[in-house]
Amino acid sequence: MTSWAGRTAADIAAAVREKRVAPREVVAEHLDRIARLDGRIGAFRKVRAEAALAEADELAARADIAELPLAGVPLAVKDNLAVRGEAHLDGSAATPDTPAGADHATVARLRAAGAVVVGLTNVPELCVFGTTDGIHGISRNPWDTRRSAGGSSGGSAAAVAAGLTPIALGNDGMGSLRIPAANCGLVTIKPGFGVVPAGIGNGDWFGMSENGPLATSVEDVRLMLAVLAGTEFEDSAREGTLRIAVSRRSPLIGTTVTRPYTNAVAEAAGLLAGAGHQVRRAEPPYPASIGVTALRHWTAGTAVDAAGLDPALLTRRTRVHAAIGRRFLSGVRTSDSRDRLRERLTPFFAEYDVLLTPALARRAPRAAAWHERGWLSNALAGSNYSPLTPAWNLTGWPAMSVPFGMLPSGTPCAVQLVGRPGSEAVLLAVARTLETLRPWQRTASVG
């Protein structure tokens, strides 16, 4: 009997299109794996077992099944996006438990392409913090369940890394795709502004939040991104020689990057140079104020999302975060700080096609009830280990996390790739080169 859990989305879809396997068989096997393993991982807030099997049967009857790019592929969806007939609770007791009347645009596109939604994944409350824990449980890194999967798409990342689904849908407002992907050994891309429908919360954190894929291979990320964006992202091997800048320092003053991550960047740079690209050390001209700009936008975005919710039902860290953000709301709405950041960085990206950096500064915090701790300890924990992601939400430019080697603890390490607007295909090509030259184990060994 062929096992489908642990296979790529591309492999599964090809088998379903060619009628080598029925969608129900694929979905049932993944549901069984979820039932066996998710008690240890904490990836899912809601598993749609009966609904997913019924939808798999409906899919099998579709006349166009042979043309569907994601035919029969089990999909996990982050619990801040609408799935028809399900409530999206956003990790909070304060949000209404009201079933959605329609799918979010991204979910609708993935379903139209043949994906089957097997469940909704855990998030930190209002998707604010860099660890995924709260009233619905703790999402753990399948490579080391003592460590957090990261946040805020932590449940989605944990699901894919554990082989519970081959792909998952998440989103990224300050690194919320790239952080858990880096922790859990996955590939992801935060697309540039306007490439994929957003519609996350109440205003996409002032346009900083983007929906995107989580997967175990570059091919699956490319496939899923094409469906989400409604356009192809061809393998741009024909791009030729790229000018790649390498930076190993944190944009935030006082935050250092640990040696495993700087070593990963140096090794990745060597591989790309050996592949024929022009690679050189070069530091982006980050302004000293970038940390303050990020904090203002991060907290103000939460203030908008928390408006209208009962504060008594929010956790203390979220209440404080939103209260801080309310002080910044007016200034953020009228600020030109993001425009000035783009203007400052544009000449750098005229000189270089791609920026290579560490994905994180250090390994993830321990898996724990961080939502029961104070705001400051949460904010410091997040900024200390993930200072390299927020800049690219502020600019709205595409950025990827790509697995690269292992940390001394035995969990995955990763590098980040950043490009100018419209360079998603270029970033995918560079990621594919790294995947070819330094392959990674696609899923954790969790049973």
Tab-separated table of C-alpha atoms in Angstrom:
chain	number	residue	atom	x	y	z
A	1	MET	CA	0.000	0.000	0.000
A	2	THR	CA	1.379	3.420	-0.995
A	3	SER	CA	1.764	5.920	1.836
A	4	TRP	CA	0.718	9.469	0.920
A	5	ALA	CA	1.543	11.233	4.173
A	6	GLY	CA	4.944	12.836	3.790
A	7	ARG	CA	4.656	13.105	-0.002
A	8	THR	CA	4.790	16.499	-1.698
A	9	ALA	CA	1.674	18.279	-2.869
A	10	ALA	CA	2.925	18.018	-6.448
A	11	ASP	CA	3.260	14.214	-6.134
A	12	ILE	CA	-0.176	13.812	-4.559
A	13	ALA	CA	-1.919	16.020	-7.109
A	14	ALA	CA	-0.308	14.167	-10.018
A	15	ALA	CA	-1.448	10.813	-8.611
A	16	VAL	CA	-5.013	12.048	-8.104
A	17	ARG	CA	-5.178	13.596	-11.571
A	18	GLU	CA	-3.958	10.327	-13.093
A	19	LYS	CA	-6.460	8.340	-10.961
A	20	ARG	CA	-3.709	6.345	-9.257
A	21	VAL	CA	-5.321	7.233	-5.948
A	22	ALA	CA	-8.714	8.584	-4.877
A	23	PRO	CA	-8.922	11.891	-3.001
A	24	ARG	CA	-10.698	10.149	-0.111
A	25	GLU	CA	-7.771	7.757	0.399
A	26	VAL	CA	-5.266	10.617	0.559
A	27	VAL	CA	-7.388	12.700	2.909
A	28	ALA	CA	-8.247	9.754	5.155
A	29	GLU	CA	-4.579	8.855	5.580
A	30	HIS	CA	-3.714	12.408	6.613
A	31	LEU	CA	-6.679	12.571	9.002
A	32	ASP	CA	-5.472	9.341	10.604
A	33	ARG	CA	-2.000	10.828	11.036
A	34	ILE	CA	-3.495	13.946	12.621
A	35	ALA	CA	-5.490	11.789	15.049
A	36	ARG	CA	-2.362	9.856	16.031
A	37	LEU	CA	0.155	12.672	16.313
A	38	ASP	CA	-1.424	16.063	16.852
A	39	GLY	CA	-1.929	15.508	20.545
A	40	ARG	CA	1.842	15.908	20.848
A	41	ILE	CA	2.181	18.736	18.297
A	42	GLY	CA	-0.824	20.999	18.860
A	43	ALA	CA	-1.072	22.134	15.250
A	44	PHE	CA	-4.864	22.174	14.881
A	45	ARG	CA	-7.573	24.150	16.613
A	46	LYS	CA	-10.300	22.378	14.601
A	47	VAL	CA	-10.086	19.209	12.493
A	48	ARG	CA	-12.794	18.904	9.806
A	49	ALA	CA	-12.723	15.104	9.509
A	50	GLU	CA	-16.250	14.397	8.255
A	51	ALA	CA	-16.472	17.531	6.136
A	52	ALA	CA	-13.061	16.906	4.561
A	53	LEU	CA	-13.948	13.336	3.584
A	54	ALA	CA	-17.242	14.501	2.082
A	55	GLU	CA	-15.437	17.217	0.137
A	56	ALA	CA	-12.880	14.680	-1.079
A	57	ASP	CA	-15.724	12.589	-2.490
A	58	GLU	CA	-17.212	15.658	-4.181
A	59	LEU	CA	-13.819	16.434	-5.664
A	60	ALA	CA	-13.534	12.922	-7.117
A	61	ALA	CA	-16.733	13.554	-9.065
A	62	ARG	CA	-15.524	16.802	-10.644
A	63	ALA	CA	-15.313	16.628	-14.417
A	64	ASP	CA	-12.186	18.814	-14.424
A	65	ILE	CA	-10.199	16.832	-11.859
A	66	ALA	CA	-7.520	15.963	-14.437
A	67	GLU	CA	-6.753	19.683	-14.796
A	68	LEU	CA	-6.543	20.679	-11.133
A	69	PRO	CA	-3.058	21.697	-9.917
A	70	LEU	CA	-3.810	20.735	-6.291
A	71	ALA	CA	-6.161	17.802	-6.933
A	72	GLY	CA	-6.845	15.986	-3.655
A	73	VAL	CA	-4.107	17.743	-1.687
A	74	PRO	CA	-4.913	18.057	2.055
A	75	LEU	CA	-4.625	21.674	3.197
A	76	ALA	CA	-4.375	23.274	6.641
A	77	VAL	CA	-5.651	26.853	6.999
A	78	LYS	CA	-4.553	29.391	9.592
A	79	ASP	CA	-7.357	30.232	12.005
A	80	ASN	CA	-7.593	33.897	11.050
A	81	LEU	CA	-8.919	33.195	7.555
A	82	ALA	CA	-12.514	32.341	6.711
A	83	VAL	CA	-13.402	28.768	5.763
A	84	ARG	CA	-17.019	28.383	4.725
A	85	GLY	CA	-19.094	26.837	7.521
A	86	GLU	CA	-16.374	27.237	10.156
A	87	ALA	CA	-15.687	29.944	12.715
A	88	HIS	CA	-12.267	31.554	12.631
A	89	LEU	CA	-11.433	32.420	16.209
A	90	ASP	CA	-8.048	34.100	15.752
A	91	GLY	CA	-6.741	32.383	18.879
A	92	SER	CA	-9.023	34.338	21.195
A	93	ALA	CA	-11.959	33.930	23.566
A	94	ALA	CA	-13.087	37.415	22.552
A	95	THR	CA	-13.867	36.667	18.900
A	96	PRO	CA	-17.370	35.514	17.884
A	97	ASP	CA	-17.890	31.794	17.305
A	98	THR	CA	-19.852	32.422	14.108
A	99	PRO	CA	-19.482	30.149	11.059
A	100	ALA	CA	-18.244	31.940	7.968
A	101	GLY	CA	-20.716	32.235	5.143
A	102	ALA	CA	-18.025	32.119	2.469
A	103	ASP	CA	-14.388	31.217	2.010
A	104	HIS	CA	-11.661	33.830	2.162
A	105	ALA	CA	-10.446	34.593	-1.373
A	106	THR	CA	-7.236	32.610	-0.848
A	107	VAL	CA	-9.093	29.584	0.532
A	108	ALA	CA	-11.534	29.761	-2.378
A	109	ARG	CA	-8.664	29.750	-4.895
A	110	LEU	CA	-6.986	26.770	-3.256
A	111	ARG	CA	-10.249	24.828	-3.111
A	112	ALA	CA	-11.016	25.651	-6.736
A	113	ALA	CA	-7.581	24.190	-7.566
A	114	GLY	CA	-8.540	20.913	-5.858
A	115	ALA	CA	-7.197	21.291	-2.306
A	116	VAL	CA	-9.236	19.824	0.563
A	117	VAL	CA	-9.297	21.771	3.842
A	118	VAL	CA	-8.725	19.266	6.660
A	119	GLY	CA	-8.581	21.753	9.507
A	120	LEU	CA	-7.916	25.170	11.009
A	121	THR	CA	-4.562	25.700	12.704
A	122	ASN	CA	-3.628	27.293	16.008
A	123	VAL	CA	-2.442	30.889	16.281
A	124	PRO	CA	-1.495	33.205	19.152
A	125	GLU	CA	-4.281	35.574	20.111
A	126	LEU	CA	-4.992	37.992	17.236
A	127	CYS	CA	-1.833	36.616	15.575
A	128	VAL	CA	0.327	39.062	17.510
A	129	PHE	CA	3.276	37.173	18.956
A	130	GLY	CA	6.222	35.035	17.881
A	131	THR	CA	5.104	31.921	19.772
A	132	THR	CA	1.850	30.070	19.094
A	133	ASP	CA	0.090	29.368	22.376
A	134	GLY	CA	-3.135	30.379	24.039
A	135	ILE	CA	-6.518	29.148	25.147
A	136	HIS	CA	-6.580	26.590	22.312
A	137	GLY	CA	-3.249	25.027	23.210
A	138	ILE	CA	0.459	25.224	22.418
A	139	SER	CA	1.873	24.547	18.948
A	140	ARG	CA	5.206	22.759	19.250
A	141	ASN	CA	8.066	22.294	16.825
A	142	PRO	CA	7.805	18.689	15.545
A	143	TRP	CA	11.621	18.510	15.424
A	144	ASP	CA	11.811	19.235	19.169
A	145	THR	CA	8.509	19.448	20.993
A	146	ARG	CA	10.183	21.276	23.877
A	147	ARG	CA	10.469	24.292	21.542
A	148	SER	CA	7.778	26.577	20.149
A	149	ALA	CA	6.836	26.187	16.519
A	150	GLY	CA	6.988	29.988	16.342
A	151	GLY	CA	4.287	32.424	15.415
A	152	SER	CA	1.962	33.485	14.345
A	153	SER	CA	1.445	30.811	11.645
A	154	GLY	CA	2.836	28.287	14.114
A	155	GLY	CA	0.049	25.744	13.867
A	156	SER	CA	0.222	25.755	10.074
A	157	ALA	CA	3.999	25.268	10.116
A	158	ALA	CA	3.808	22.503	12.718
A	159	ALA	CA	1.176	20.677	10.652
A	160	VAL	CA	3.365	20.602	7.547
A	161	ALA	CA	6.613	19.832	9.385
A	162	ALA	CA	4.957	16.841	11.087
A	163	GLY	CA	3.564	15.527	7.792
A	164	LEU	CA	-0.018	16.106	8.927
A	165	THR	CA	-0.629	17.982	5.669
A	166	PRO	CA	1.706	18.569	2.728
A	167	ILE	CA	0.898	22.278	2.514
A	168	ALA	CA	-0.662	24.971	4.669
A	169	LEU	CA	-1.944	28.506	4.279
A	170	GLY	CA	-0.654	31.209	6.615
A	171	ASN	CA	0.091	34.899	6.628
A	172	ASP	CA	2.896	37.237	7.563
A	173	GLY	CA	2.634	40.704	9.122
A	174	MET	CA	5.993	40.907	10.912
A	175	GLY	CA	7.479	37.540	9.947
A	176	SER	CA	4.586	35.254	10.808
A	177	LEU	CA	5.244	32.882	7.893
A	178	ARG	CA	9.037	33.081	7.864
A	179	ILE	CA	9.563	32.677	11.616
A	180	PRO	CA	7.726	29.345	12.045
A	181	ALA	CA	8.989	28.109	8.678
A	182	ALA	CA	12.566	28.741	9.804
A	183	ASN	CA	11.950	26.987	13.119
A	184	CYS	CA	10.260	23.979	11.544
A	185	GLY	CA	12.445	23.431	8.469
A	186	LEU	CA	9.935	24.598	5.846
A	187	VAL	CA	10.002	26.755	2.735
A	188	THR	CA	7.795	29.820	2.599
A	189	ILE	CA	7.470	33.092	0.770
A	190	LYS	CA	5.899	36.304	1.937
A	191	PRO	CA	4.829	37.699	-1.423
A	192	GLY	CA	5.184	41.349	-2.244
A	193	PHE	CA	2.308	43.765	-1.768
A	194	GLY	CA	-0.659	43.068	-4.032
A	195	VAL	CA	0.545	39.741	-5.451
A	196	VAL	CA	-1.871	37.586	-3.405
A	197	PRO	CA	-5.243	38.697	-2.002
A	198	ALA	CA	-4.805	39.901	1.572
A	199	GLY	CA	-7.953	40.764	3.542
A	200	ILE	CA	-6.448	39.766	6.906
A	201	GLY	CA	-8.160	41.181	9.975
A	202	ASN	CA	-9.228	44.814	9.845
A	203	GLY	CA	-6.880	46.350	7.321
A	204	ASP	CA	-3.971	43.943	6.939
A	205	TRP	CA	-1.951	45.754	9.618
A	206	PHE	CA	-1.826	48.858	7.403
A	207	GLY	CA	-1.001	46.759	4.342
A	208	MET	CA	1.932	44.929	5.939
A	209	SER	CA	0.273	41.481	6.150
A	210	GLU	CA	0.331	39.055	3.244
A	211	ASN	CA	-1.076	35.550	2.780
A	212	GLY	CA	1.301	32.860	1.596
A	213	PRO	CA	2.231	29.171	1.405
A	214	LEU	CA	4.058	26.831	3.756
A	215	ALA	CA	5.521	23.655	2.249
A	216	THR	CA	8.426	21.244	2.371
A	217	SER	CA	9.808	21.922	-1.113
A	218	VAL	CA	10.383	24.886	-3.388
A	219	GLU	CA	8.257	23.190	-6.057
A	220	ASP	CA	5.259	23.046	-3.709
A	221	VAL	CA	5.704	26.688	-2.677
A	222	ARG	CA	5.867	27.708	-6.338
A	223	LEU	CA	2.768	25.634	-7.119
A	224	MET	CA	0.743	27.011	-4.216
A	225	LEU	CA	1.854	30.605	-4.818
A	226	ALA	CA	0.767	30.331	-8.458
A	227	VAL	CA	-2.723	29.280	-7.342
A	228	LEU	CA	-2.932	32.011	-4.701
A	229	ALA	CA	-1.737	34.730	-7.072
A	230	GLY	CA	-3.591	33.487	-10.140
A	231	THR	CA	-0.416	33.605	-12.223
A	232	GLU	CA	2.588	31.394	-12.960
A	233	PHE	CA	6.003	31.868	-11.372
A	234	GLU	CA	8.218	30.080	-13.842
A	235	ASP	CA	11.512	28.539	-12.773
A	236	SER	CA	13.779	31.394	-13.762
A	237	ALA	CA	16.989	29.430	-14.183
A	238	ARG	CA	17.414	31.491	-17.319
A	239	GLU	CA	17.780	34.597	-15.141
A	240	GLY	CA	21.525	34.024	-15.418
A	241	THR	CA	24.044	35.529	-13.063
A	242	LEU	CA	22.473	37.320	-10.098
A	243	ARG	CA	24.041	39.992	-7.920
A	244	ILE	CA	23.590	38.698	-4.377
A	245	ALA	CA	24.329	40.806	-1.299
A	246	VAL	CA	25.168	39.002	1.943
A	247	SER	CA	24.422	40.527	5.347
A	248	ARG	CA	24.806	38.670	8.626
A	249	ARG	CA	23.881	41.415	11.083
A	250	SER	CA	20.589	42.302	12.720
A	251	PRO	CA	18.788	45.476	11.612
A	252	LEU	CA	17.966	46.146	15.290
A	253	ILE	CA	20.651	47.863	17.355
A	254	GLY	CA	21.682	45.719	20.320
A	255	THR	CA	20.356	42.436	18.907
A	256	THR	CA	23.000	39.936	17.844
A	257	VAL	CA	22.760	36.973	15.493
A	258	THR	CA	24.140	33.728	16.907
A	259	ARG	CA	26.907	31.823	15.180
A	260	PRO	CA	24.853	28.930	13.725
A	261	TYR	CA	22.779	31.421	11.738
A	262	THR	CA	25.721	33.525	10.567
A	263	ASN	CA	27.555	30.342	9.588
A	264	ALA	CA	24.529	29.192	7.581
A	265	VAL	CA	24.549	32.469	5.649
A	266	ALA	CA	28.277	32.165	4.930
A	267	GLU	CA	27.872	28.587	3.683
A	268	ALA	CA	24.830	29.473	1.552
A	269	ALA	CA	26.753	32.395	0.059
A	270	GLY	CA	29.589	30.047	-0.864
A	271	LEU	CA	27.219	27.671	-2.618
A	272	LEU	CA	25.609	30.485	-4.596
A	273	ALA	CA	29.010	31.853	-5.587
A	274	GLY	CA	29.999	28.363	-6.721
A	275	ALA	CA	26.816	28.258	-8.798
A	276	GLY	CA	28.065	31.268	-10.755
A	277	HIS	CA	26.377	34.184	-9.027
A	278	GLN	CA	28.149	37.403	-8.032
A	279	VAL	CA	28.134	37.271	-4.237
A	280	ARG	CA	29.583	39.922	-1.925
A	281	ARG	CA	29.199	41.228	1.611
A	282	ALA	CA	27.062	44.355	1.677
A	283	GLU	CA	24.984	45.890	4.459
A	284	PRO	CA	21.560	47.343	3.674
A	285	PRO	CA	21.288	50.932	4.942
A	286	TYR	CA	18.792	50.177	7.697
A	287	PRO	CA	17.877	53.351	9.605
A	288	ALA	CA	18.515	53.347	13.349
A	289	SER	CA	14.796	54.042	13.827
A	290	ILE	CA	13.611	50.828	12.146
A	291	GLY	CA	12.869	49.102	15.458
A	292	VAL	CA	10.661	51.961	16.622
A	293	THR	CA	8.873	52.068	13.272
A	294	ALA	CA	8.200	48.341	13.467
A	295	LEU	CA	6.939	48.564	17.055
A	296	ARG	CA	4.557	51.424	16.230
A	297	HIS	CA	3.034	49.604	13.266
A	298	TRP	CA	2.918	46.220	15.034
A	299	THR	CA	1.064	47.520	18.071
A	300	ALA	CA	-1.193	49.861	16.098
A	301	GLY	CA	-2.266	46.989	13.852
A	302	THR	CA	-3.355	45.050	16.923
A	303	ALA	CA	-5.209	48.082	18.270
A	304	VAL	CA	-7.296	48.086	15.097
A	305	ASP	CA	-7.963	44.342	15.282
A	306	ALA	CA	-8.895	44.509	18.982
A	307	ALA	CA	-11.379	47.365	18.532
A	308	GLY	CA	-14.863	46.143	19.384
A	309	LEU	CA	-13.675	43.048	21.256
A	310	ASP	CA	-14.372	42.651	24.980
A	311	PRO	CA	-11.048	43.515	26.681
A	312	ALA	CA	-11.955	41.285	29.630
A	313	LEU	CA	-11.801	38.283	27.296
A	314	LEU	CA	-8.371	39.158	25.892
A	315	THR	CA	-5.181	37.931	27.519
A	316	ARG	CA	-3.121	40.486	29.401
A	317	ARG	CA	-0.293	40.566	26.848
A	318	THR	CA	-2.786	41.324	24.057
A	319	ARG	CA	-4.579	44.029	26.070
A	320	VAL	CA	-1.281	45.784	26.770
A	321	HIS	CA	-0.163	45.435	23.142
A	322	ALA	CA	-3.389	46.985	21.873
A	323	ALA	CA	-3.271	49.760	24.491
A	324	ILE	CA	0.240	50.716	23.399
A	325	GLY	CA	-0.882	50.647	19.786
A	326	ARG	CA	-3.806	53.000	20.392
A	327	ARG	CA	-1.304	55.695	21.341
A	328	PHE	CA	0.386	55.284	17.961
A	329	LEU	CA	-2.691	54.894	15.749
A	330	SER	CA	-3.028	58.462	14.564
A	331	GLY	CA	0.677	58.823	13.878
A	332	VAL	CA	0.904	55.532	12.009
A	333	ARG	CA	-2.046	56.413	9.800
A	334	THR	CA	-0.422	59.669	8.716
A	335	SER	CA	3.235	58.623	8.830
A	336	ASP	CA	5.491	58.499	5.779
A	337	SER	CA	8.071	56.337	7.610
A	338	ARG	CA	7.445	53.307	5.385
A	339	ASP	CA	7.809	55.406	2.235
A	340	ARG	CA	11.076	56.803	3.558
A	341	LEU	CA	12.325	53.293	4.357
A	342	ARG	CA	11.566	52.161	0.797
A	343	GLU	CA	13.322	55.215	-0.612
A	344	ARG	CA	16.349	54.511	1.560
A	345	LEU	CA	16.585	50.840	0.531
A	346	THR	CA	15.709	51.174	-3.172
A	347	PRO	CA	19.237	52.141	-4.308
A	348	PHE	CA	20.622	49.071	-2.522
A	349	PHE	CA	18.248	46.827	-4.488
A	350	ALA	CA	19.137	48.612	-7.698
A	351	GLU	CA	22.704	47.453	-7.094
A	352	TYR	CA	21.764	43.923	-5.931
A	353	ASP	CA	19.108	41.500	-7.159
A	354	VAL	CA	18.822	39.487	-3.953
A	355	LEU	CA	19.719	39.995	-0.302
A	356	LEU	CA	20.785	36.913	1.687
A	357	THR	CA	20.458	37.120	5.502
A	358	PRO	CA	19.867	34.805	8.456
A	359	ALA	CA	16.208	33.938	8.822
A	360	LEU	CA	16.395	34.182	12.615
A	361	ALA	CA	18.919	35.359	15.188
A	362	ARG	CA	18.660	32.371	17.520
A	363	ARG	CA	16.596	29.254	18.153
A	364	ALA	CA	12.940	29.502	19.162
A	365	PRO	CA	11.837	30.014	22.753
A	366	ARG	CA	10.644	27.045	24.754
A	367	ALA	CA	7.116	25.810	24.111
A	368	ALA	CA	5.219	27.231	27.072
A	369	ALA	CA	2.175	29.230	28.086
A	370	TRP	CA	3.672	32.544	26.981
A	371	HIS	CA	0.161	34.002	26.856
A	372	GLU	CA	0.116	33.841	30.662
A	373	ARG	CA	3.264	35.977	30.897
A	374	GLY	CA	3.585	39.735	30.681
A	375	TRP	CA	3.754	41.821	27.538
A	376	LEU	CA	7.402	42.826	27.909
A	377	SER	CA	8.712	39.272	28.222
A	378	ASN	CA	6.763	38.311	25.084
A	379	ALA	CA	7.920	41.347	23.119
A	380	LEU	CA	11.564	40.807	24.078
A	381	ALA	CA	11.447	37.084	23.338
A	382	GLY	CA	10.131	37.784	19.859
A	383	SER	CA	12.476	40.628	18.965
A	384	ASN	CA	15.543	38.800	20.304
A	385	TYR	CA	15.064	35.780	18.070
A	386	SER	CA	13.358	37.264	15.033
A	387	PRO	CA	14.732	40.763	14.316
A	388	LEU	CA	15.418	40.132	10.620
A	389	THR	CA	11.880	39.720	9.272
A	390	PRO	CA	9.883	42.926	10.006
A	391	ALA	CA	11.793	45.250	7.658
A	392	TRP	CA	10.306	43.516	4.630
A	393	ASN	CA	6.743	43.863	5.887
A	394	LEU	CA	7.381	47.575	6.317
A	395	THR	CA	8.635	47.850	2.721
A	396	GLY	CA	6.053	45.412	1.331
A	397	TRP	CA	8.737	43.554	-0.654
A	398	PRO	CA	8.936	39.765	-1.131
A	399	ALA	CA	10.975	37.636	1.266
A	400	MET	CA	11.520	33.895	1.720
A	401	SER	CA	12.712	31.541	4.435
A	402	VAL	CA	14.661	28.533	3.135
A	403	PRO	CA	15.935	25.610	5.270
A	404	PHE	CA	19.712	25.420	5.479
A	405	GLY	CA	21.408	22.908	7.751
A	406	MET	CA	20.713	22.157	11.385
A	407	LEU	CA	21.292	23.896	14.695
A	408	PRO	CA	23.417	22.180	17.365
A	409	SER	CA	20.139	21.358	19.147
A	410	GLY	CA	19.002	19.228	16.186
A	411	THR	CA	16.311	21.601	14.950
A	412	PRO	CA	16.448	23.190	11.495
A	413	CYS	CA	18.402	26.321	10.633
A	414	ALA	CA	17.375	28.666	7.815
A	415	VAL	CA	18.354	31.639	5.690
A	416	GLN	CA	16.248	34.503	4.361
A	417	LEU	CA	16.113	35.741	0.776
A	418	VAL	CA	14.783	39.223	0.000
A	419	GLY	CA	14.135	40.913	-3.338
A	420	ARG	CA	12.744	44.053	-4.883
A	421	PRO	CA	9.043	44.270	-5.860
A	422	GLY	CA	8.073	41.700	-8.474
A	423	SER	CA	11.048	39.403	-7.829
A	424	GLU	CA	9.150	36.394	-6.456
A	425	ALA	CA	10.292	34.178	-9.360
A	426	VAL	CA	13.917	35.212	-8.825
A	427	LEU	CA	13.747	34.366	-5.126
A	428	LEU	CA	12.186	30.990	-5.916
A	429	ALA	CA	14.999	30.283	-8.373
A	430	VAL	CA	17.655	31.057	-5.760
A	431	ALA	CA	15.812	28.906	-3.223
A	432	ARG	CA	15.707	26.074	-5.756
A	433	THR	CA	19.483	26.359	-6.221
A	434	LEU	CA	20.007	26.050	-2.465
A	435	GLU	CA	17.605	23.104	-2.321
A	436	THR	CA	19.529	21.341	-5.082
A	437	LEU	CA	22.963	21.982	-3.598
A	438	ARG	CA	22.032	21.429	0.063
A	439	PRO	CA	18.899	19.237	0.255
A	440	TRP	CA	17.010	19.070	3.528
A	441	GLN	CA	14.947	16.445	5.300
A	442	ARG	CA	11.449	17.580	4.439
A	443	THR	CA	9.563	16.422	7.532
A	444	ALA	CA	10.420	15.681	11.146
A	445	SER	CA	10.525	12.095	12.376
A	446	VAL	CA	7.552	12.122	14.719
A	447	GLY	CA	6.035	8.699	14.075
